[in-house]
mmCIF file of C-alpha atoms in Angstrom:
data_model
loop_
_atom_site.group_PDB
_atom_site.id
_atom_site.type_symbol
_atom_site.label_atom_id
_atom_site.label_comp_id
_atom_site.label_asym_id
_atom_site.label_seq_id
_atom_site.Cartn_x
_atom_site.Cartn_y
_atom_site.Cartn_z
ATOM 1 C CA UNK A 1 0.000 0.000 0.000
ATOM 2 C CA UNK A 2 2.516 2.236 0.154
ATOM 3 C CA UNK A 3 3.625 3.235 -2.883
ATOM 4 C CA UNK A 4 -0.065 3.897 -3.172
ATOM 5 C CA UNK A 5 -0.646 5.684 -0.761
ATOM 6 C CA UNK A 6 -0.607 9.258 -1.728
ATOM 7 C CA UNK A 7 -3.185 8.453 -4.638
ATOM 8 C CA UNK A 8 -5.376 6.837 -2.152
ATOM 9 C CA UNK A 9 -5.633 9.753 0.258
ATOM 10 C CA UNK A 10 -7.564 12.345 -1.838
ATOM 11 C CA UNK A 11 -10.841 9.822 -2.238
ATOM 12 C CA UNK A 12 -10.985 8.969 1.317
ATOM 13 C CA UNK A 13 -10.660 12.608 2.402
ATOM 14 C CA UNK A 14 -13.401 13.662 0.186
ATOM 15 C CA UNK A 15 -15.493 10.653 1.031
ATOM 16 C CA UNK A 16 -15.091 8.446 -1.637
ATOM 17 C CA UNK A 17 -14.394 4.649 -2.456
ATOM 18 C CA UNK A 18 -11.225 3.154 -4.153
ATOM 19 C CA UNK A 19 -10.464 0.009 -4.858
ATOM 20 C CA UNK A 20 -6.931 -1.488 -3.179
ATOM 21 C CA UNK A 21 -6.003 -4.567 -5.091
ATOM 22 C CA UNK A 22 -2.785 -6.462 -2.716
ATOM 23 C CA UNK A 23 -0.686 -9.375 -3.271
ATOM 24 C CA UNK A 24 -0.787 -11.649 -0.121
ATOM 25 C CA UNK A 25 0.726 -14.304 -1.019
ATOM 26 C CA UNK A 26 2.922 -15.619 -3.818
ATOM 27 C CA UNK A 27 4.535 -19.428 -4.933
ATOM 28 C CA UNK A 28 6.974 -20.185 -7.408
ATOM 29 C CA UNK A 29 8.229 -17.859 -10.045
ATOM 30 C CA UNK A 30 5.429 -14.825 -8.685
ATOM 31 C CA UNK A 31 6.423 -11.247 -10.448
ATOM 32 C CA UNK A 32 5.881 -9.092 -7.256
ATOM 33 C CA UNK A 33 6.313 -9.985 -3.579
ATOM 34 C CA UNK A 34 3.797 -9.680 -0.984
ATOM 35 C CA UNK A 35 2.520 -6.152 0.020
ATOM 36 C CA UNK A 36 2.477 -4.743 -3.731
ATOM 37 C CA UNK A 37 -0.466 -3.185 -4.596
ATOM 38 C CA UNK A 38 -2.530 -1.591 -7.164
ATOM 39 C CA UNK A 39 -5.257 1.069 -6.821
ATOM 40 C CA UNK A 40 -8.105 2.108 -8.650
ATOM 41 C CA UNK A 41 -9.357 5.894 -7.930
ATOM 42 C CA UNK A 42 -12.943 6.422 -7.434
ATOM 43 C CA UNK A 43 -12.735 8.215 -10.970
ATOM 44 C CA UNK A 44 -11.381 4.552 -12.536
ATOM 45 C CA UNK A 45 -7.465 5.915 -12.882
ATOM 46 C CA UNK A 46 -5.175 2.844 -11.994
ATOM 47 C CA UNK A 47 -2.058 3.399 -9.973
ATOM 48 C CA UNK A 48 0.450 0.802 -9.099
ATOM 49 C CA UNK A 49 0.870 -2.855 -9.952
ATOM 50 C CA UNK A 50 0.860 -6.541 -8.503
ATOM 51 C CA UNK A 51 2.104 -8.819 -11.848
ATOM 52 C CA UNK A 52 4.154 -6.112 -13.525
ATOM 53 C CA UNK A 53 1.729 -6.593 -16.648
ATOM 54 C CA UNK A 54 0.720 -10.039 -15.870
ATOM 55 C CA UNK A 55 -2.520 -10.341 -14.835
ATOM 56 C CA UNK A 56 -3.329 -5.870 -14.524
ATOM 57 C CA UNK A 57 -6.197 -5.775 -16.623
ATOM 58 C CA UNK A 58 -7.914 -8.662 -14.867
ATOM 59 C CA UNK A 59 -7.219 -7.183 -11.607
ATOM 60 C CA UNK A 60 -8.340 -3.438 -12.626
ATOM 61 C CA UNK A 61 -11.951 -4.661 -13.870
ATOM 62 C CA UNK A 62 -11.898 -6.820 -9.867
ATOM 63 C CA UNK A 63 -11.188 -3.791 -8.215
ATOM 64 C CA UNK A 64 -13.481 -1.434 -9.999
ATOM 65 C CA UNK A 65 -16.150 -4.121 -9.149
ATOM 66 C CA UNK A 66 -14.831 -4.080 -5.391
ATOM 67 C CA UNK A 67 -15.092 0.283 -5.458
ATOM 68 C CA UNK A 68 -18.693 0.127 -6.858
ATOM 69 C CA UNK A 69 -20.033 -3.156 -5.134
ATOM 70 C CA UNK A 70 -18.134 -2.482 -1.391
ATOM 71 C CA UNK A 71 -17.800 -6.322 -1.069
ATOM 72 C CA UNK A 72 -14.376 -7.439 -0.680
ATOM 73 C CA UNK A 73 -12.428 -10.927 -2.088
ATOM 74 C CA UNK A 74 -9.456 -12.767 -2.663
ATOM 75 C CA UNK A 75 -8.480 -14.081 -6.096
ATOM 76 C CA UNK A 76 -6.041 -16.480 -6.921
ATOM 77 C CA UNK A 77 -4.062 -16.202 -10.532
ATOM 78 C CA UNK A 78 -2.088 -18.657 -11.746
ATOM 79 C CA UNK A 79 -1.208 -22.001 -13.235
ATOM 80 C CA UNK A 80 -3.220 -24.196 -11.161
ATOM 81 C CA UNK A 81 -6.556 -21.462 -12.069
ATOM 82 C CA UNK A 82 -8.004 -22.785 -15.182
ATOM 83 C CA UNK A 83 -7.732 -18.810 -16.768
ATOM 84 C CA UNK A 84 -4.243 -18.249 -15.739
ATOM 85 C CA UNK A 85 -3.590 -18.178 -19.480
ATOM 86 C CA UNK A 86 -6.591 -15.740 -20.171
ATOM 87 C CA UNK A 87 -5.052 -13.423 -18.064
ATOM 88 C CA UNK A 88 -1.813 -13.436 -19.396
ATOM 89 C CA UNK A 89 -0.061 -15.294 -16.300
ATOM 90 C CA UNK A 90 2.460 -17.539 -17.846
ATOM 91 C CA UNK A 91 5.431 -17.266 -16.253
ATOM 92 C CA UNK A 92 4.561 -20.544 -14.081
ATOM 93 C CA UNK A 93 4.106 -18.463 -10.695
ATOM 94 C CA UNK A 94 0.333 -18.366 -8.496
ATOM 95 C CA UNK A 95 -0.750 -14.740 -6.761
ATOM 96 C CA UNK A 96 -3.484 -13.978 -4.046
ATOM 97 C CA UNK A 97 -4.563 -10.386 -4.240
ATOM 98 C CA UNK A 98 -6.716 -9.343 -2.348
ATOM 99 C CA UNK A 99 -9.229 -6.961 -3.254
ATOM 100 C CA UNK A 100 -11.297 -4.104 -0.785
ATOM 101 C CA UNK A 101 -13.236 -1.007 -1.125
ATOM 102 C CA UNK A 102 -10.739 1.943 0.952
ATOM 103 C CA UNK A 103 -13.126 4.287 2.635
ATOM 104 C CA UNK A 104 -13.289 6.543 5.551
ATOM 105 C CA UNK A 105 -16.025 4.325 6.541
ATOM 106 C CA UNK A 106 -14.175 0.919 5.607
ATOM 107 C CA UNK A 107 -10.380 1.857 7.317
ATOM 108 C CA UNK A 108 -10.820 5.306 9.482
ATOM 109 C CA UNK A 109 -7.150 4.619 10.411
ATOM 110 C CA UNK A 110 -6.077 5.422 7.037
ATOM 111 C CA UNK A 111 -4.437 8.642 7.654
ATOM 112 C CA UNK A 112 -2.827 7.607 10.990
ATOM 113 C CA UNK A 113 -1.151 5.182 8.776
ATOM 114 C CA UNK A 114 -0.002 7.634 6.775
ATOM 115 C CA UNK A 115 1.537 10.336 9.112
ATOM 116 C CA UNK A 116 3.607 7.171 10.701
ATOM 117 C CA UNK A 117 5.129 6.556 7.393
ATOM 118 C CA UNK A 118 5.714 9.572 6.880
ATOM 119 C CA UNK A 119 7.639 10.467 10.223
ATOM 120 C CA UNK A 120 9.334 7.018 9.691
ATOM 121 C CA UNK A 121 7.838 5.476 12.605
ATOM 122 C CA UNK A 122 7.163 1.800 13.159
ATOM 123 C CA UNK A 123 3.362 0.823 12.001
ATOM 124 C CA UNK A 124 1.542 -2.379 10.393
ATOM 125 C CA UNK A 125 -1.525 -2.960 9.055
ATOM 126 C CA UNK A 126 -3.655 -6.162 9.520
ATOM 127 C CA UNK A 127 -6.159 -7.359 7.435
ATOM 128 C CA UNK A 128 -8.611 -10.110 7.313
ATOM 129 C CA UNK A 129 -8.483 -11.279 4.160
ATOM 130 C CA UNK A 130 -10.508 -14.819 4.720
ATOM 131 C CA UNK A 131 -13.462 -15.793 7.090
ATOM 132 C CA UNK A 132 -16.747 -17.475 7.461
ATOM 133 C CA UNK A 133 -18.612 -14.449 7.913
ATOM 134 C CA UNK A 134 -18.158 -12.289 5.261
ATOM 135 C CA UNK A 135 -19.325 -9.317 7.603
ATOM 136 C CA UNK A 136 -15.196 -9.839 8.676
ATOM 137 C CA UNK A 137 -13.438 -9.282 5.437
ATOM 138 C CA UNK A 138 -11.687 -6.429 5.035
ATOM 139 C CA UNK A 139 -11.231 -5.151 8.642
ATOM 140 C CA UNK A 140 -8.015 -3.801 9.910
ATOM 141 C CA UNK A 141 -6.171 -3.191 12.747
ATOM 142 C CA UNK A 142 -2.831 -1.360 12.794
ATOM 143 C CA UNK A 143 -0.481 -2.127 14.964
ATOM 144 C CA UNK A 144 2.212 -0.091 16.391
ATOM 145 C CA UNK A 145 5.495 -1.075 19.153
ATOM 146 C CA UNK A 146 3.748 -1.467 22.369
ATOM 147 C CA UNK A 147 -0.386 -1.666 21.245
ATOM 148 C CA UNK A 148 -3.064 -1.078 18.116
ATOM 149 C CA UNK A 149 -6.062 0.436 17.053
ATOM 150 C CA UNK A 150 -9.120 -0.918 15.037
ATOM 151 C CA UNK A 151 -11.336 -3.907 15.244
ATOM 152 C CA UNK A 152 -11.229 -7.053 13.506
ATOM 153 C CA UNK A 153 -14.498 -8.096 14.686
ATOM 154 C CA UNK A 154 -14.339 -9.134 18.173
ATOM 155 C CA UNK A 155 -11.784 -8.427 21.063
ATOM 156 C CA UNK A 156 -10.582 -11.894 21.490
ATOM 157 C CA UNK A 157 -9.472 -11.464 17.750
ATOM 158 C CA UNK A 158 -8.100 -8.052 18.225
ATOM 159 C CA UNK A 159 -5.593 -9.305 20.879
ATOM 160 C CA UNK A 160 -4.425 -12.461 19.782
ATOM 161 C CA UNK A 161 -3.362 -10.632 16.352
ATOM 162 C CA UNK A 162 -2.171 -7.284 17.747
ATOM 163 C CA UNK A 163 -0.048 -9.745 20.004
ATOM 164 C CA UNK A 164 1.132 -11.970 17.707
ATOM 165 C CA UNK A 165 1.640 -9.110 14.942
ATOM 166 C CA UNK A 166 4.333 -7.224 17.220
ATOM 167 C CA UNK A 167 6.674 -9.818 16.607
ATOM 168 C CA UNK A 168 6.171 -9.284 13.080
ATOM 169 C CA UNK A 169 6.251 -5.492 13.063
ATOM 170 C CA UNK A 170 9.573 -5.768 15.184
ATOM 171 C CA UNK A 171 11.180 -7.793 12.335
ATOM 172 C CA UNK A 172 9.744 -6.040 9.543
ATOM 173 C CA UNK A 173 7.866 -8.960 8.409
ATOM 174 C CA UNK A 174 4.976 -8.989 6.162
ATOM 175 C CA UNK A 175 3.021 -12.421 5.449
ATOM 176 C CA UNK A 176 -0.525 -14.511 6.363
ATOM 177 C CA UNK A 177 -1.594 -15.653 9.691
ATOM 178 C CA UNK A 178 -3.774 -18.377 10.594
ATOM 179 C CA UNK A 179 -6.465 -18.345 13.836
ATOM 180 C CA UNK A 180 -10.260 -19.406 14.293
ATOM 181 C CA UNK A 181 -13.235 -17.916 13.405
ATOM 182 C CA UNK A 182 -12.490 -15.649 16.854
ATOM 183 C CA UNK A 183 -8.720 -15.357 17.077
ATOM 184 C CA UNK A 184 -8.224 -18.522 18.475
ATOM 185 C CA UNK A 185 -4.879 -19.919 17.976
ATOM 186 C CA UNK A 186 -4.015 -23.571 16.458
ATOM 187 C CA UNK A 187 -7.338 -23.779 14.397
ATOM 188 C CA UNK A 188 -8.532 -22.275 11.450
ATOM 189 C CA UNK A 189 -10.978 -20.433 9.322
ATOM 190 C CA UNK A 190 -9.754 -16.856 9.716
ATOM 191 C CA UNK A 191 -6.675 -15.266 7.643
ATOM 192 C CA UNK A 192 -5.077 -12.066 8.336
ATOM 193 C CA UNK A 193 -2.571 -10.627 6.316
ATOM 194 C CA UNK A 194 0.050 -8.377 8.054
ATOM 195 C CA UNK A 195 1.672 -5.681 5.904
ATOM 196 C CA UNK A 196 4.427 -3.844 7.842
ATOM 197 C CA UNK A 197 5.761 -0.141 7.315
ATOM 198 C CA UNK A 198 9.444 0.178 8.538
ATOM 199 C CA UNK A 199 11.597 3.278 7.879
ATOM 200 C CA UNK A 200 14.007 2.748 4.631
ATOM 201 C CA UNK A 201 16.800 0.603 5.288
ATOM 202 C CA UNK A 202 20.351 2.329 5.775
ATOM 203 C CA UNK A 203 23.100 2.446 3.326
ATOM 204 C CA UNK A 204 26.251 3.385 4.986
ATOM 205 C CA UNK A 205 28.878 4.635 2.623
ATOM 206 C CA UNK A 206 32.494 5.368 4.135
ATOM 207 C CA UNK A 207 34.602 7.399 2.441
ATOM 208 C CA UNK A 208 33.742 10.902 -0.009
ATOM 209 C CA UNK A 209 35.317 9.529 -2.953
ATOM 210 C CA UNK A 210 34.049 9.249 -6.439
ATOM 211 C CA UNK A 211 33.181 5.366 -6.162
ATOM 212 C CA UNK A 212 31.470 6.733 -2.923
ATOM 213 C CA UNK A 213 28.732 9.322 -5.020
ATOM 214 C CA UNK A 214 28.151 6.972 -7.515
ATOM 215 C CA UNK A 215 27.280 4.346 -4.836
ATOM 216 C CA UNK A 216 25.278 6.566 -3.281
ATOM 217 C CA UNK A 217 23.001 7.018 -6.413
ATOM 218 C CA UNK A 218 22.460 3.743 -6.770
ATOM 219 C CA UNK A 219 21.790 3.277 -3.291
ATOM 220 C CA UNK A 220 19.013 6.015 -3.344
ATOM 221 C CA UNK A 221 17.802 4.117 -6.475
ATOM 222 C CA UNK A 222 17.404 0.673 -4.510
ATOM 223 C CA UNK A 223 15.629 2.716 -1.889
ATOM 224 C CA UNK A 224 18.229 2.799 1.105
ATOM 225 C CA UNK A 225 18.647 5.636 3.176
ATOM 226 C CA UNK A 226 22.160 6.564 2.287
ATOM 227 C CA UNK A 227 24.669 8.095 4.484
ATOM 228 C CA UNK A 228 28.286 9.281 3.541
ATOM 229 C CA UNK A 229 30.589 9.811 5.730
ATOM 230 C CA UNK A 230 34.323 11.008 5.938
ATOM 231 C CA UNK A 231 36.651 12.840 8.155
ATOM 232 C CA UNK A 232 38.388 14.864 5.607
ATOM 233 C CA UNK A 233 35.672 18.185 5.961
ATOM 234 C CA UNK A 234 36.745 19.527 2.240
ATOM 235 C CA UNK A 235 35.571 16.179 0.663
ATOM 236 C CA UNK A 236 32.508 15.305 2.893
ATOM 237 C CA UNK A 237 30.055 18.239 1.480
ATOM 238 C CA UNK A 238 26.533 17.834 0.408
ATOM 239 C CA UNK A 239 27.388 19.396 -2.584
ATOM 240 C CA UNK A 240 29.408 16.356 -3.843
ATOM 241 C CA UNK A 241 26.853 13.970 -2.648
ATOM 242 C CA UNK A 242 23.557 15.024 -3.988
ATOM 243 C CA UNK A 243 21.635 11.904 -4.187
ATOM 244 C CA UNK A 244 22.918 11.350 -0.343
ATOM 245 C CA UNK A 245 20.389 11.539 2.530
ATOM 246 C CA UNK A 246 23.162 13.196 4.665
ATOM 247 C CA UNK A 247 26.968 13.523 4.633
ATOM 248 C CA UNK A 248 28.339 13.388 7.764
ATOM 249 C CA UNK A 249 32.409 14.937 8.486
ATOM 250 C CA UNK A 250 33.403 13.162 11.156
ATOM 251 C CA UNK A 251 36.028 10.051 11.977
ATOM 252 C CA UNK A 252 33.802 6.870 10.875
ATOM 253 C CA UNK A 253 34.434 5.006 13.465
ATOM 254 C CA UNK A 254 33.244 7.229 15.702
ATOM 255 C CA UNK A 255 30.660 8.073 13.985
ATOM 256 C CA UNK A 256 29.208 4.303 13.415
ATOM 257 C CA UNK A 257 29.820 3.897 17.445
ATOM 258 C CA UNK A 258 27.830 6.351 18.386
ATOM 259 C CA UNK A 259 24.681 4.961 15.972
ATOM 260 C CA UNK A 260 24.818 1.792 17.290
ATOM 261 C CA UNK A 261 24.660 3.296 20.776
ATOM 262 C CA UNK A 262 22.061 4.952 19.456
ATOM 263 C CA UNK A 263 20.100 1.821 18.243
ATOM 264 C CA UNK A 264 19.984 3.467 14.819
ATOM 265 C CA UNK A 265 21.727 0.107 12.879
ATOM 266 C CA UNK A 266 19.845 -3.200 12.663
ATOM 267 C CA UNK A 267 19.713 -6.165 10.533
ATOM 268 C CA UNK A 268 18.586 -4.182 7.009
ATOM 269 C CA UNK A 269 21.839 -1.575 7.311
ATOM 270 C CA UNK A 270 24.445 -2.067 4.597
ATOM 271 C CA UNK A 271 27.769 -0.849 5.788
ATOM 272 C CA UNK A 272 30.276 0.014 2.545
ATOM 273 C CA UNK A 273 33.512 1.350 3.183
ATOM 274 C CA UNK A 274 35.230 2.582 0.638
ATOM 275 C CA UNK A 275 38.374 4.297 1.428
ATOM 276 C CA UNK A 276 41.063 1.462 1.476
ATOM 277 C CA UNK A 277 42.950 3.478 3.911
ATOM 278 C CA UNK A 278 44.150 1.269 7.284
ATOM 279 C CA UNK A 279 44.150 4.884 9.009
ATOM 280 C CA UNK A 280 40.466 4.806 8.768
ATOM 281 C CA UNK A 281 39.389 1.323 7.890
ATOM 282 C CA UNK A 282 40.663 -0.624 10.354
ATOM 283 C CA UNK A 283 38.919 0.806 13.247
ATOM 284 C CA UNK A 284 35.747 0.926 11.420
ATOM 285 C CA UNK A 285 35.561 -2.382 10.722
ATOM 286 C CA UNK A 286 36.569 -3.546 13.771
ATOM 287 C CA UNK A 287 33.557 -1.486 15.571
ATOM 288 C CA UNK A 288 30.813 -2.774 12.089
ATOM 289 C CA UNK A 289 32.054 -6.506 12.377
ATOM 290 C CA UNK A 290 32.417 -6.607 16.590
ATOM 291 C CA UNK A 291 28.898 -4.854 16.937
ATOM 292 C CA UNK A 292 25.203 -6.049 16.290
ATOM 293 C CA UNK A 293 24.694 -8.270 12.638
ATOM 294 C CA UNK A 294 23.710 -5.949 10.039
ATOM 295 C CA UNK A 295 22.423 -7.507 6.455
ATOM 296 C CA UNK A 296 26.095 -6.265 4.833
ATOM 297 C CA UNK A 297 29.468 -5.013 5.387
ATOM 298 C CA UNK A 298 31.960 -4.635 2.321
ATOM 299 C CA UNK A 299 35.241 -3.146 1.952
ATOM 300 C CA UNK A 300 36.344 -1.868 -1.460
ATOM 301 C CA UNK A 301 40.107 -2.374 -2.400
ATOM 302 C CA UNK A 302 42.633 -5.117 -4.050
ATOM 303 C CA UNK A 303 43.909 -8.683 -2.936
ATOM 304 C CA UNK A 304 46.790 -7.262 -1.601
ATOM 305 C CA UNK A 305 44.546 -4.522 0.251
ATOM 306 C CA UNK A 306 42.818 -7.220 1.481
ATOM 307 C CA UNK A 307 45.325 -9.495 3.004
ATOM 308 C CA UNK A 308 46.339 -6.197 4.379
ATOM 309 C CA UNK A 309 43.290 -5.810 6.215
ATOM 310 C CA UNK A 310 42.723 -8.952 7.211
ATOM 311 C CA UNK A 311 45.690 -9.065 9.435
ATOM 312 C CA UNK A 312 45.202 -5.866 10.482
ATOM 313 C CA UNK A 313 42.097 -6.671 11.964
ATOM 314 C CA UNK A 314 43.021 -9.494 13.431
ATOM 315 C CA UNK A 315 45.710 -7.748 15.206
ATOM 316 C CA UNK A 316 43.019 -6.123 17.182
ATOM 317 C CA UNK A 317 41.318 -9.246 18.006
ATOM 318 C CA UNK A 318 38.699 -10.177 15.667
ATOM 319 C CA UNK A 319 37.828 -13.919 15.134
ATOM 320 C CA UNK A 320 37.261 -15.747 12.350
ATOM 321 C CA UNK A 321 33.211 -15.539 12.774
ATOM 322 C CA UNK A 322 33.678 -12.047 12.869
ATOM 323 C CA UNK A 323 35.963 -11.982 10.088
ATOM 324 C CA UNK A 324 33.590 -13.875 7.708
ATOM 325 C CA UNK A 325 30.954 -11.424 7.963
ATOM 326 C CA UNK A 326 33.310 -8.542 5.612
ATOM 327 C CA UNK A 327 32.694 -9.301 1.757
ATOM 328 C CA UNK A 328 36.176 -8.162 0.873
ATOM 329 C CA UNK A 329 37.168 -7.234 -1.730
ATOM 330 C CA UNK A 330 33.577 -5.976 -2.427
ATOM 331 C CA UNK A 331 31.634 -6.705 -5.656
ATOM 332 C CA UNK A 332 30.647 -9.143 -8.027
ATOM 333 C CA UNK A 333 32.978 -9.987 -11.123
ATOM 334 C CA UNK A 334 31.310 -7.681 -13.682
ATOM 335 C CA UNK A 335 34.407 -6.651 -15.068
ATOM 336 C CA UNK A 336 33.535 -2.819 -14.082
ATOM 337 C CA UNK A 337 35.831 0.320 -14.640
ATOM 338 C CA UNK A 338 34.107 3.254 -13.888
ATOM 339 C CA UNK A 339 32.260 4.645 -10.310
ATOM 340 C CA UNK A 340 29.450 3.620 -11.638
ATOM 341 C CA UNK A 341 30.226 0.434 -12.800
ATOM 342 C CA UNK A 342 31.707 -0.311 -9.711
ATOM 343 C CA UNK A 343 28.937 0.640 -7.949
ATOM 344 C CA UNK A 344 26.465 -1.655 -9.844
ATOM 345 C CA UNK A 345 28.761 -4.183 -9.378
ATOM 346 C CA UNK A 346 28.720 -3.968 -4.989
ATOM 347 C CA UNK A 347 24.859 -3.100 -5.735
ATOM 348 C CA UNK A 348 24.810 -6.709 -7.123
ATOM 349 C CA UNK A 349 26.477 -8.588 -4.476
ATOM 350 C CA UNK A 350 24.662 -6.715 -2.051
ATOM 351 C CA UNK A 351 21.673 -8.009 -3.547
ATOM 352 C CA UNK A 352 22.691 -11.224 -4.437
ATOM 353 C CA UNK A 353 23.361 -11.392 -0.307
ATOM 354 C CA UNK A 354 20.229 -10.279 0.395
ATOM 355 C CA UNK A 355 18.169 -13.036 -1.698
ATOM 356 C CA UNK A 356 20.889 -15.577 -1.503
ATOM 357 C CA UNK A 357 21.443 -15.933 -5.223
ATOM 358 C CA UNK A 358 24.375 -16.958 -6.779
ATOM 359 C CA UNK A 359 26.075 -14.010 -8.953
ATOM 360 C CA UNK A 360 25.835 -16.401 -11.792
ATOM 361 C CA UNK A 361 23.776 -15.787 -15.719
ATOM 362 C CA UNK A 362 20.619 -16.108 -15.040
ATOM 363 C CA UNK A 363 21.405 -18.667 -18.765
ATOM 364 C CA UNK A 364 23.350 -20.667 -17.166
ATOM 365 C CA UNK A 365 21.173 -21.942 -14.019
ATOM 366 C CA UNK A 366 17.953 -24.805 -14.117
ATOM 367 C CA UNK A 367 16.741 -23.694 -10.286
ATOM 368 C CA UNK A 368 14.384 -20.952 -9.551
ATOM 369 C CA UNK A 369 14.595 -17.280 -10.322
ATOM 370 C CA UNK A 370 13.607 -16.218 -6.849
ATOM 371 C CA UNK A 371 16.169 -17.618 -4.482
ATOM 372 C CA UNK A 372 13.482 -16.441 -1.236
ATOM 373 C CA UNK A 373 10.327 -18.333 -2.831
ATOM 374 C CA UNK A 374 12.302 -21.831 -3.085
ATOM 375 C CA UNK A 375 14.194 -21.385 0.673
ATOM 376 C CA UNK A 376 10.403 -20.536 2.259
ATOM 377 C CA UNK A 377 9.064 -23.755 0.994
ATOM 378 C CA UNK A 378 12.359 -25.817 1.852
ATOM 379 C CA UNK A 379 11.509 -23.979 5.308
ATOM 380 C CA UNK A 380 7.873 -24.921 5.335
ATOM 381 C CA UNK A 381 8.755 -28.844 4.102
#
């Protein structure tokens, strides 16, 4: 809903319908994860998209339906529905979307939601999206750290998913839950689907060097947060680092102490240092590799750089668990020459971290495109 939700705001303000169209869950080869969404305006504009041209038209004719008729459902496209091929789903992946009418009357929470985002504050939104009594469908209740608003239909409900929906708001999960008809755990016959709104993730970047802005681009692109930061004051300016959240002049080490103190790194922060200078790299990486897991921490320079470094660092102590976590040099073997090149080519590993694939032509493989569909299911076997 996100990405929607600017064009959703002006019809519920004025007291009108839309029609939110959301992919809740996904299997095999699926275009978009779960949590995209496409709208349809009360005036019939479409905004957004949960195939990426796959099964859009099908979906805009549901949701206009959904606007006019107020009565909610959940569609399944794919190879196991008999018009999978009708509407244009061939890739071999299945989608649920869910489908609602978005009213003030239908989610009065709406703009709460909104001004959380917005402030880049912690919020999710539960929805039933399957029950016996259809009366349920649709209902939300948005959950923030520490308690929630709305009403799923009874109180019984409202607990046992506000509850069990922290957990997933802490992790910045988004996915399906199972309870009874009332919320009761271990049974079935109600599904919620929990979409959660963190902050951007962070991106890092060490040292105000040309690699460093072209990085930060990228980054920006991919939709981190980015951070540069360097010590030397006539190279960290905002003025070289346009596409940069904020540039920070200070010593990094310091500076990345002080924000885990701070609580402000977790598990979705990409640390990239980029200076392949021991004055400053070494004590950085000792503090990113010694301090709480975050999803990456590279270090740009050569082989011989990096033998450097490693000894270096383990000169101040660091172990060989610790020591695995640096990608070192940084980068997949694109070949790359340029800044920006190079920058593609740590955006890649990065990514390829992230998702667990293997760097490798896409040509060249027989498993799965999407690495994180094939490990859930292993998971679920």
């Amino acid at each position: 809903m996100r990405d929607v939700l600017e064009a959703i705001l002006p019809d519920w303000r004025q007291g009108k319908t839309a029609g939110l169209a959301t992919v809740v869950n996904t299997f095999k080869s699926a275009p978009r994860l779960p949590g995209a969404s496409m709208l349809v305006t009360a005036g019939g504009a479409a905004v957004g998209s949960v195939s990426g041209g796959c099964v859009e038209g099908a979906v805009y004719e549901l949701a206009t339906q959904v606007k006019d008729d107020g009565v909610p459902v959940l569609v399944r496209y794919g190879i196991s529905d008999d018009d999978a091929f009708a509407v244009g789903l061939t890739c071999g992946g299945i989608i649920d979307i869910f489908v609602e009418p978005v009213s003030q009357q239908r989610f009065a929470e709406l703009d709460g939601v909104r001004q959380d985002i917005e402030d880049e504050r912690r919020v999710g939104v539960a929805t039933v999206i399957e029950h016996p009594d259809g009366n349920w469908l649709g209902r939300h209740l948005v959950v923030r750290p520490g308690g929630f608003e709305g009403n799923l239909g009874s109180e019984r409900a409202n607990l046992a998913v506000g509850d069990d929906c922290q957990g997933y708001l802490a992790a910045g999960r988004t996915g399906i839950l199972s309870y009874g008809p009332d919320g009761e755990r271990l049974d079935s016959g109600m599904r919620v689907f929990f979409t959660s709104y963190a902050p951007p993730p962070r991106m890092l970047v060490f040292g105000a060097i040309d690699f460093a802005s072209a990085l930060a681009r990228l980054g920006t692109f991919l939709g981190y947060r980015v951070t540069v930061c360097d010590a030397r004051a006539v190279f960290a300016t905002p003025a070289r680092f346009p596409d940069a959240a904020e540039v920070i002049n200070e010593w990094p080490h310091r500076y990345l102490s002080r924000q885990q103190e701070q609580g402000l790194v977790d598990e979705r922060t990409v640390i990239c240092v980029l200076t392949h200078d021991p004055k400053f790299d070494i004590p950085l990486l000792a503090v990113a590799l010694r301090g709480r897991p975050v999803a990456f921490v590279g270090a740009m320079g050569s082989r011989r750089t990096h033998e450097d470094r490693i000894r270096r660092l383990r000169e101040t102590g660091l172990g060989g668990a610790e020591l695995a976590r640096l990608h070192s040099p940084v980068g997949l073997d694109l070949g790359a020459r340029t800044p920006e090149e190079t920058a593609v080519s740590i955006a890649a590993e990065i990514i390829a971290k992230q998702w667990s694939g293997s760097g490798e032509p896409l040509r060249q493989l027989d498993e799965r495109i999407h690495h994180d569909e094939q490990n859930r299911e292993q998971q679920e076997a």
